[in-house]
Amino acid sequence: MSARDEPSADLPLGDVLEASDEAEWWEGPPHEPGAKPRVGPPAPGQVALTIRIRRYNPELRDKPWWDEFRVNVEPTDRLLDALHVVKWYHDGTLALRRSCGHGICGSDAMLIDGRNRLACKMLVRDVAPKVTVEPIRGLRVLKDLVVDMEPFFAGYARMLPYLINDESTSDRERLQSPEERERFDDTTKCILCAACTTSCPIFWADDEYVGPAAIVNAHRFIFDSRDRGADERLQVLSQKSGVFRCRTTFNCTEACPRGIKVTKAIQDVKRAILFDRY
Amino acid sequence: MTTTHTYEAVIVGAGGAGLRAAIEASGRVHTAVISKLYPTRSHTGAAQGGMCAALGNVEEDSPEWHTFDTVKGGDYLVDQPAAEIMCQEAIDRVIELEHWGFPFNRTPEGRIDQRRFGGHTRNHGEAPVRRACYAADRTGHMILQTLYQQCINRDVRFFNEFYLLDLLMADGRCAGIVAYELATGEIHVFRAKAVLFATGGYGRIFKITSNAHALTGDGPALCLRRGIPLQDMEMYQFHPTGIYKLGILISEAVRGEGGILLNGEGERFMERYAPTIKDLAPRDMVSRAIYQEIKEGRGVDGKDFVHLDVRHLPRDVIEKKIPDVTEFARIYLGVEPTTEPVPIQPTAHYAMGGIPTDVHGQVVVGPEETPVPGLYAAGECACVSVHGANRLGTNSLLDIVVFGRRGGMAMAEFAEAAEEPMLPDEPERETVAMLRGLLQGPNLEFAADIRSQLQEQMFDLCGVVRSEEGLRRLQDVLRGLHERMQLVGVQDRGRLFNTELMEAVELGFLLDIADTVAAGALDRDESRGGHYREDHPLRDDDHWLKHSLAYREADGSIRLEFKDVKLGRYVPMERKY
């Protein structure tokens, strides 16, 4: 069963349209797999990839369902490219976020074969012939692979993620040695994709826990020699929603598409609280 | 259902220019930022190499040299007073970013470190100069993060995942915008005294591009539809080092750190094209050199790519100063840059043209530069013009903070003094009609087919090298694609996260933008900067030292006007490096 077999949802823009338009809705051309030449045998250089997707669309059904698509793509294509083939030629209702396509904007974190990954940093050859794609966990699913990011960004904002320093500045830069700069280098790489936070079993179970990404961003400032807001941040992070919820399962480090040593950053923050040193 | 909001200032786009404008405006007037992405997803974050400012931290430098390089790099189509402002203010903007916490790489003395970049030279072209301030190869990411952090600190009001669908004009002034909320499908009218477009580029008109999927020229396309011309649209930059076939950017910083280009014969061919600064020649020249090498059969293995080689660089330079692009090569090409050369080809990268503005971000129309009251633009979607016919590397990050700030200040000043605008009757009417057209469209064409043909044809016929014959063919193709666009429909008729519907809208924007690029390229029968006509290979200052302005006529055709370049102390001379 797929979305295509369902009666269509209420018309969008309903009020406006219903008042002014009585035209029939076209069903459009068939979009069933097999109806398009693209779904024949793979062309030379291509491989057939079966993509199993956990779907959810409250306008169509109350509950999530599984859908399966077969696409022909090149082994060096990104999984994101394969998902685009699904969306553009098989089922236009498939919802996902993406933008840059090369792992820097952080839009397309998904659960891919059971691990949090960016779809644009996974190549088809690494997942073929069959791959399972689900939304990241622990955030409310809004439609298909799109989850509610608001709680995630709210957690980030709780970390006071901006440089705090009231000391007067000159018209030149503050000095910072390469060694001081190095201390927080790793955590400046964060792209806020939520792969770490939504791989964390504590975050799944506990709505209060701020999660790894927020701590990473707190770390970025706490260990910046120019910042004076560490006390405030450590105050927030020493609360029960904070850093001591972490059980060091290393899921976050494994999930980070930027290679940030997330668990180490969390440990750094724990030590800073325990020993009042940073 | 339509919701109407009233703000004094509305900024559309939350990349570097939009966020920098928001920092300025939000302190003075009631401000909202509309963005079709979460701000941290904006494409400013993909910029890698650096941001130039003549700090002189590691060697002697001056803003005047920077200005000269910018003007010469832009092949003299740069408005020199604007370039001077940008290069002078660069220093303050870099220091300001540092004070806001930007994590610059440092010199051993703790100052902001600087590195070489294409076209940036000491004393008017003597040798490459270390001018680019940077954070490894994620400078854009750090600018985006730093500016977003400052917006959080200032409690700026964001409307995330809202798509710009219309620009509202009334009584000759800007009255606001219409936006579509992706999460709900709801239409929102934003009434505003001042609107600033910072919607970014439109590289998605091309097949091989470094640009994000979101970069579809929404702001410029809506200006065009509202009678505002677009300036210098034929001036598009192809970055020489995109990852083969994918177009993902490999920063010029790689060459700034000592990387070199090799053709299929293993020759460092840039020595022939730019004897003085070689691989650090401006991007247009390097892209053309690559094109030429490939055309003459010196691509690698007879194919359409050459090699970028860093094997001779110290390991720690590769791992510390260009880690991200090294990883891109590993992931997307399976190439290990420390032991293998990286296959690259030119990739569509940056729009020098766009919405014409003055140095305060004020949108101006026509040869007389008549202001459009209440409408501002900044960043890649705007054309000030500081990049002329070819932008120098790092000058885009500079542009967004310098002119984002100026635009934010100017719009706040205007909004403080201006009356509330009257909204047109039923301001959302045209937007609803457009969406209805797509939702009820015959659905006989796949939007993706039209988009991919647009992108392929634009890249082939309006790419690094162009000709009259090819551009005329391209215009026929575009006409056909516009017709087929009428047959596009969407399968998703739901309200929630209907990205299929938005992609169809974006395709409409892309087609309109492509028309202006093709028309400008056909008309300009000379070669200048990023615009190279193989049938007119020389620059022609007698006829073409002028900006083009593309207007869309009622029948969809493009009409061109021209306006003078604002010259200054630098007299156009032959561009050699």
Tab-separated table of N, CA and C in Angstrom, chain B residues 77-162:
chain	number	residue	atom	x	y	z
B	77	LEU	N	34.377	46.290	-15.077
B	77	LEU	CA	32.928	46.529	-15.046
B	77	LEU	C	32.483	46.856	-13.611
B	78	VAL	N	33.431	46.937	-12.716
B	78	VAL	CA	33.153	47.259	-11.312
B	78	VAL	C	32.837	48.754	-11.184
B	79	ASP	N	31.860	49.089	-10.350
B	79	ASP	CA	31.654	50.502	-10.005
B	79	ASP	C	32.694	50.855	-8.943
B	80	GLN	N	33.660	51.641	-9.339
B	80	GLN	CA	34.842	51.828	-8.486
B	80	GLN	C	34.553	52.466	-7.126
B	81	PRO	N	33.625	53.441	-7.048
B	81	PRO	CA	33.358	53.987	-5.705
B	81	PRO	C	32.833	52.911	-4.735
B	82	ALA	N	32.030	51.991	-5.262
B	82	ALA	CA	31.485	50.925	-4.413
B	82	ALA	C	32.593	49.970	-3.962
B	83	ALA	N	33.493	49.651	-4.889
B	83	ALA	CA	34.600	48.751	-4.542
B	83	ALA	C	35.488	49.395	-3.481
B	84	GLU	N	35.676	50.685	-3.610
B	84	GLU	CA	36.509	51.391	-2.644
B	84	GLU	C	35.888	51.312	-1.247
B	85	ILE	N	34.587	51.537	-1.178
B	85	ILE	CA	33.884	51.426	0.108
B	85	ILE	C	34.065	50.029	0.690
B	86	MET	N	33.871	49.024	-0.150
B	86	MET	CA	33.945	47.651	0.345
B	86	MET	C	35.339	47.335	0.899
B	87	CYS	N	36.357	47.723	0.162
B	87	CYS	CA	37.717	47.359	0.583
B	87	CYS	C	38.179	48.191	1.785
B	88	GLN	N	37.684	49.423	1.891
B	88	GLN	CA	37.998	50.238	3.067
B	88	GLN	C	37.319	49.664	4.312
B	89	GLU	N	36.013	49.340	4.176
B	89	GLU	CA	35.236	48.882	5.337
B	89	GLU	C	35.566	47.442	5.719
B	90	ALA	N	36.268	46.751	4.843
B	90	ALA	CA	36.578	45.338	5.090
B	90	ALA	C	37.260	45.153	6.444
B	91	ILE	N	38.164	46.047	6.749
B	91	ILE	CA	38.950	45.893	7.976
B	91	ILE	C	38.037	45.956	9.203
B	92	ASP	N	37.167	46.963	9.248
B	92	ASP	CA	36.244	47.084	10.383
B	92	ASP	C	35.313	45.880	10.489
B	93	ARG	N	34.879	45.389	9.373
B	93	ARG	CA	33.935	44.259	9.401
B	93	ARG	C	34.618	42.985	9.912
B	94	VAL	N	35.853	42.782	9.523
B	94	VAL	CA	36.587	41.610	10.019
B	94	VAL	C	36.809	41.731	11.525
B	95	ILE	N	37.211	42.913	11.974
B	95	ILE	CA	37.447	43.116	13.404
B	95	ILE	C	36.136	42.941	14.182
B	96	GLU	N	35.061	43.453	13.616
B	96	GLU	CA	33.747	43.306	14.250
B	96	GLU	C	33.378	41.830	14.395
B	97	LEU	N	33.614	41.051	13.348
B	97	LEU	CA	33.331	39.615	13.434
B	97	LEU	C	34.171	38.975	14.525
B	98	GLU	N	35.417	39.402	14.612
B	98	GLU	CA	36.283	38.842	15.658
B	98	GLU	C	35.713	39.180	17.028
B	99	HIS	N	35.269	40.399	17.201
B	99	HIS	CA	34.695	40.795	18.493
B	99	HIS	C	33.413	40.025	18.807
B	100	TRP	N	32.737	39.583	17.762
B	100	TRP	CA	31.534	38.762	17.961
B	100	TRP	C	31.884	37.281	18.130
B	101	GLY	N	33.157	36.977	18.160
B	101	GLY	CA	33.546	35.604	18.476
B	101	GLY	C	33.960	34.743	17.307
B	102	PHE	N	34.044	35.323	16.125
B	102	PHE	CA	34.451	34.519	14.973
B	102	PHE	C	35.801	33.848	15.253
B	103	PRO	N	35.883	32.529	15.082
B	103	PRO	CA	37.128	31.804	15.410
B	103	PRO	C	38.153	31.816	14.276
B	104	PHE	N	38.753	32.961	14.047
B	104	PHE	CA	39.774	33.044	12.999
B	104	PHE	C	40.968	32.164	13.325
B	105	ASN	N	41.594	31.621	12.301
B	105	ASN	CA	42.921	31.037	12.496
B	105	ASN	C	43.874	32.166	12.881
B	106	ARG	N	44.881	31.826	13.680
B	106	ARG	CA	45.739	32.865	14.264
B	106	ARG	C	47.190	32.712	13.838
B	107	THR	N	47.893	33.835	13.865
B	107	THR	CA	49.342	33.813	13.680
B	107	THR	C	49.975	33.401	15.006
B	108	PRO	N	51.258	33.056	15.001
B	108	PRO	CA	51.918	32.716	16.276
B	108	PRO	C	51.806	33.844	17.294
B	109	GLU	N	51.670	35.087	16.847
B	109	GLU	CA	51.538	36.218	17.779
B	109	GLU	C	50.111	36.392	18.275
B	110	GLY	N	49.188	35.583	17.766
B	110	GLY	CA	47.805	35.674	18.219
B	110	GLY	C	46.940	36.602	17.392
B	111	ARG	N	47.495	37.144	16.301
B	111	ARG	CA	46.687	37.977	15.417
B	111	ARG	C	45.921	37.104	14.431
B	112	ILE	N	44.980	37.726	13.723
B	112	ILE	CA	44.239	36.998	12.692
B	112	ILE	C	45.199	36.618	11.575
B	113	ASP	N	45.239	35.331	11.258
B	113	ASP	CA	46.141	34.868	10.211
B	113	ASP	C	45.544	35.206	8.841
B	114	GLN	N	46.386	35.302	7.841
B	114	GLN	CA	45.917	35.623	6.494
B	114	GLN	C	46.626	34.745	5.483
B	115	ARG	N	45.916	34.433	4.397
B	115	ARG	CA	46.534	33.603	3.374
B	115	ARG	C	46.254	34.142	1.973
B	116	ARG	N	46.937	33.549	1.015
B	116	ARG	CA	46.826	34.016	-0.363
B	116	ARG	C	45.518	33.556	-0.985
B	117	PHE	N	45.071	34.311	-1.969
B	117	PHE	CA	43.866	33.940	-2.697
B	117	PHE	C	43.946	34.488	-4.109
B	118	GLY	N	43.195	33.884	-5.023
B	118	GLY	CA	43.292	34.240	-6.433
B	118	GLY	C	43.030	35.712	-6.708
B	119	GLY	N	43.933	36.321	-7.471
B	119	GLY	CA	43.731	37.693	-7.920
B	119	GLY	C	44.057	38.752	-6.889
B	120	HIS	N	44.376	38.362	-5.666
B	120	HIS	CA	44.718	39.334	-4.630
B	120	HIS	C	46.236	39.503	-4.613
B	121	THR	N	46.700	40.738	-4.875
B	121	THR	CA	48.127	40.937	-5.101
B	121	THR	C	48.680	42.118	-4.311
B	122	ARG	N	49.990	42.079	-4.202
B	122	ARG	CA	50.731	43.172	-3.588
B	122	ARG	C	51.009	44.243	-4.642
B	123	ASN	N	50.828	45.501	-4.245
B	123	ASN	CA	51.212	46.643	-5.073
B	123	ASN	C	50.828	46.487	-6.549
B	124	HIS	N	49.507	46.367	-6.788
B	124	HIS	CA	48.977	46.395	-8.144
B	124	HIS	C	49.546	45.301	-9.041
B	125	GLY	N	49.569	44.091	-8.503
B	125	GLY	CA	49.852	42.950	-9.376
B	125	GLY	C	51.260	42.395	-9.330
B	126	GLU	N	52.086	42.851	-8.381
B	126	GLU	CA	53.473	42.375	-8.346
B	126	GLU	C	53.583	40.884	-8.032
B	127	ALA	N	52.826	40.466	-7.035
B	127	ALA	CA	52.905	39.067	-6.588
B	127	ALA	C	51.702	38.803	-5.686
B	128	PRO	N	51.367	37.536	-5.467
B	128	PRO	CA	50.248	37.247	-4.558
B	128	PRO	C	50.514	37.810	-3.162
B	129	VAL	N	49.438	38.251	-2.503
B	129	VAL	CA	49.573	38.808	-1.161
B	129	VAL	C	48.707	38.002	-0.193
B	130	ARG	N	49.121	37.956	1.075
B	130	ARG	CA	48.332	37.220	2.077
B	130	ARG	C	47.315	38.172	2.682
B	131	ARG	N	46.075	38.102	2.158
B	131	ARG	CA	45.032	39.058	2.519
B	131	ARG	C	43.781	38.368	3.091
B	132	ALA	N	43.609	37.084	2.833
B	132	ALA	CA	42.360	36.402	3.207
B	132	ALA	C	42.394	35.945	4.665
B	133	CYS	N	41.490	36.490	5.476
B	133	CYS	CA	41.301	36.035	6.858
B	133	CYS	C	40.413	34.793	6.783
B	134	TYR	N	40.635	33.820	7.650
B	134	TYR	CA	39.958	32.550	7.429
B	134	TYR	C	39.822	31.743	8.711
B	135	ALA	N	38.923	30.767	8.653
B	135	ALA	CA	38.836	29.730	9.683
B	135	ALA	C	38.905	28.408	8.940
B	136	ALA	N	40.078	27.808	8.923
B	136	ALA	CA	40.345	26.596	8.130
B	136	ALA	C	39.710	26.758	6.750
B	137	ASP	N	38.959	25.746	6.291
B	137	ASP	CA	38.240	25.943	5.032
B	137	ASP	C	36.736	25.920	5.291
B	138	ARG	N	36.360	26.539	6.405
B	138	ARG	CA	34.946	26.691	6.708
B	138	ARG	C	34.659	28.131	7.132
B	139	THR	N	35.241	29.084	6.443
B	139	THR	CA	35.069	30.491	6.788
B	139	THR	C	33.604	30.919	6.684
B	140	GLY	N	32.942	30.488	5.610
B	140	GLY	CA	31.536	30.855	5.441
B	140	GLY	C	30.663	30.262	6.539
B	141	HIS	N	30.936	29.016	6.869
B	141	HIS	CA	30.215	28.360	7.969
B	141	HIS	C	30.357	29.173	9.245
B	142	MET	N	31.553	29.646	9.516
B	142	MET	CA	31.773	30.385	10.753
B	142	MET	C	31.148	31.784	10.690
B	143	ILE	N	31.108	32.397	9.515
B	143	ILE	CA	30.422	33.691	9.396
B	143	ILE	C	28.930	33.508	9.634
B	144	LEU	N	28.376	32.489	8.993
B	144	LEU	CA	26.943	32.226	9.167
B	144	LEU	C	26.611	31.957	10.630
B	145	GLN	N	27.420	31.104	11.263
B	145	GLN	CA	27.186	30.783	12.673
B	145	GLN	C	27.306	32.042	13.546
B	146	THR	N	28.364	32.806	13.321
B	146	THR	CA	28.602	33.975	14.160
B	146	THR	C	27.464	34.991	14.027
B	147	LEU	N	27.017	35.227	12.817
B	147	LEU	CA	25.939	36.197	12.619
B	147	LEU	C	24.620	35.669	13.197
B	148	TYR	N	24.374	34.379	13.017
B	148	TYR	CA	23.148	33.806	13.591
B	148	TYR	C	23.180	33.899	15.116
B	149	GLN	N	24.358	33.631	15.687
B	149	GLN	CA	24.504	33.743	17.145
B	149	GLN	C	24.167	35.163	17.612
B	150	GLN	N	24.643	36.151	16.880
B	150	GLN	CA	24.348	37.540	17.255
B	150	GLN	C	22.856	37.837	17.125
B	151	CYS	N	22.212	37.215	16.165
B	151	CYS	CA	20.761	37.398	16.024
B	151	CYS	C	20.014	36.765	17.194
B	152	ILE	N	20.482	35.613	17.653
B	152	ILE	CA	19.854	34.992	18.821
B	152	ILE	C	20.016	35.921	20.028
B	153	ASN	N	21.205	36.439	20.170
B	153	ASN	CA	21.490	37.347	21.290
B	153	ASN	C	20.580	38.572	21.252
B	154	ARG	N	20.222	38.999	20.037
B	154	ARG	CA	19.377	40.188	19.876
B	154	ARG	C	17.902	39.823	19.759
B	155	ASP	N	17.583	38.542	19.890
B	155	ASP	CA	16.196	38.101	19.856
B	155	ASP	C	15.491	38.502	18.554
B	156	VAL	N	16.178	38.335	17.454
B	156	VAL	CA	15.596	38.659	16.144
B	156	VAL	C	14.454	37.685	15.853
B	157	ARG	N	13.373	38.206	15.276
B	157	ARG	CA	12.206	37.383	14.970
B	157	ARG	C	12.382	36.707	13.607
B	158	PHE	N	12.406	35.373	13.621
B	158	PHE	CA	12.567	34.617	12.380
B	158	PHE	C	11.268	33.911	11.996
B	159	PHE	N	10.980	33.878	10.725
B	159	PHE	CA	9.940	33.010	10.188
B	159	PHE	C	10.658	31.983	9.316
B	160	ASN	N	10.959	30.834	9.906
B	160	ASN	CA	11.749	29.828	9.203
B	160	ASN	C	10.870	28.938	8.338
B	161	GLU	N	11.435	28.520	7.216
B	161	GLU	CA	10.727	27.693	6.243
B	161	GLU	C	9.465	28.395	5.742
B	162	PHE	N	9.629	29.669	5.478
B	162	PHE	CA	8.623	30.474	4.783
B	162	PHE	C	9.210	30.840	3.417
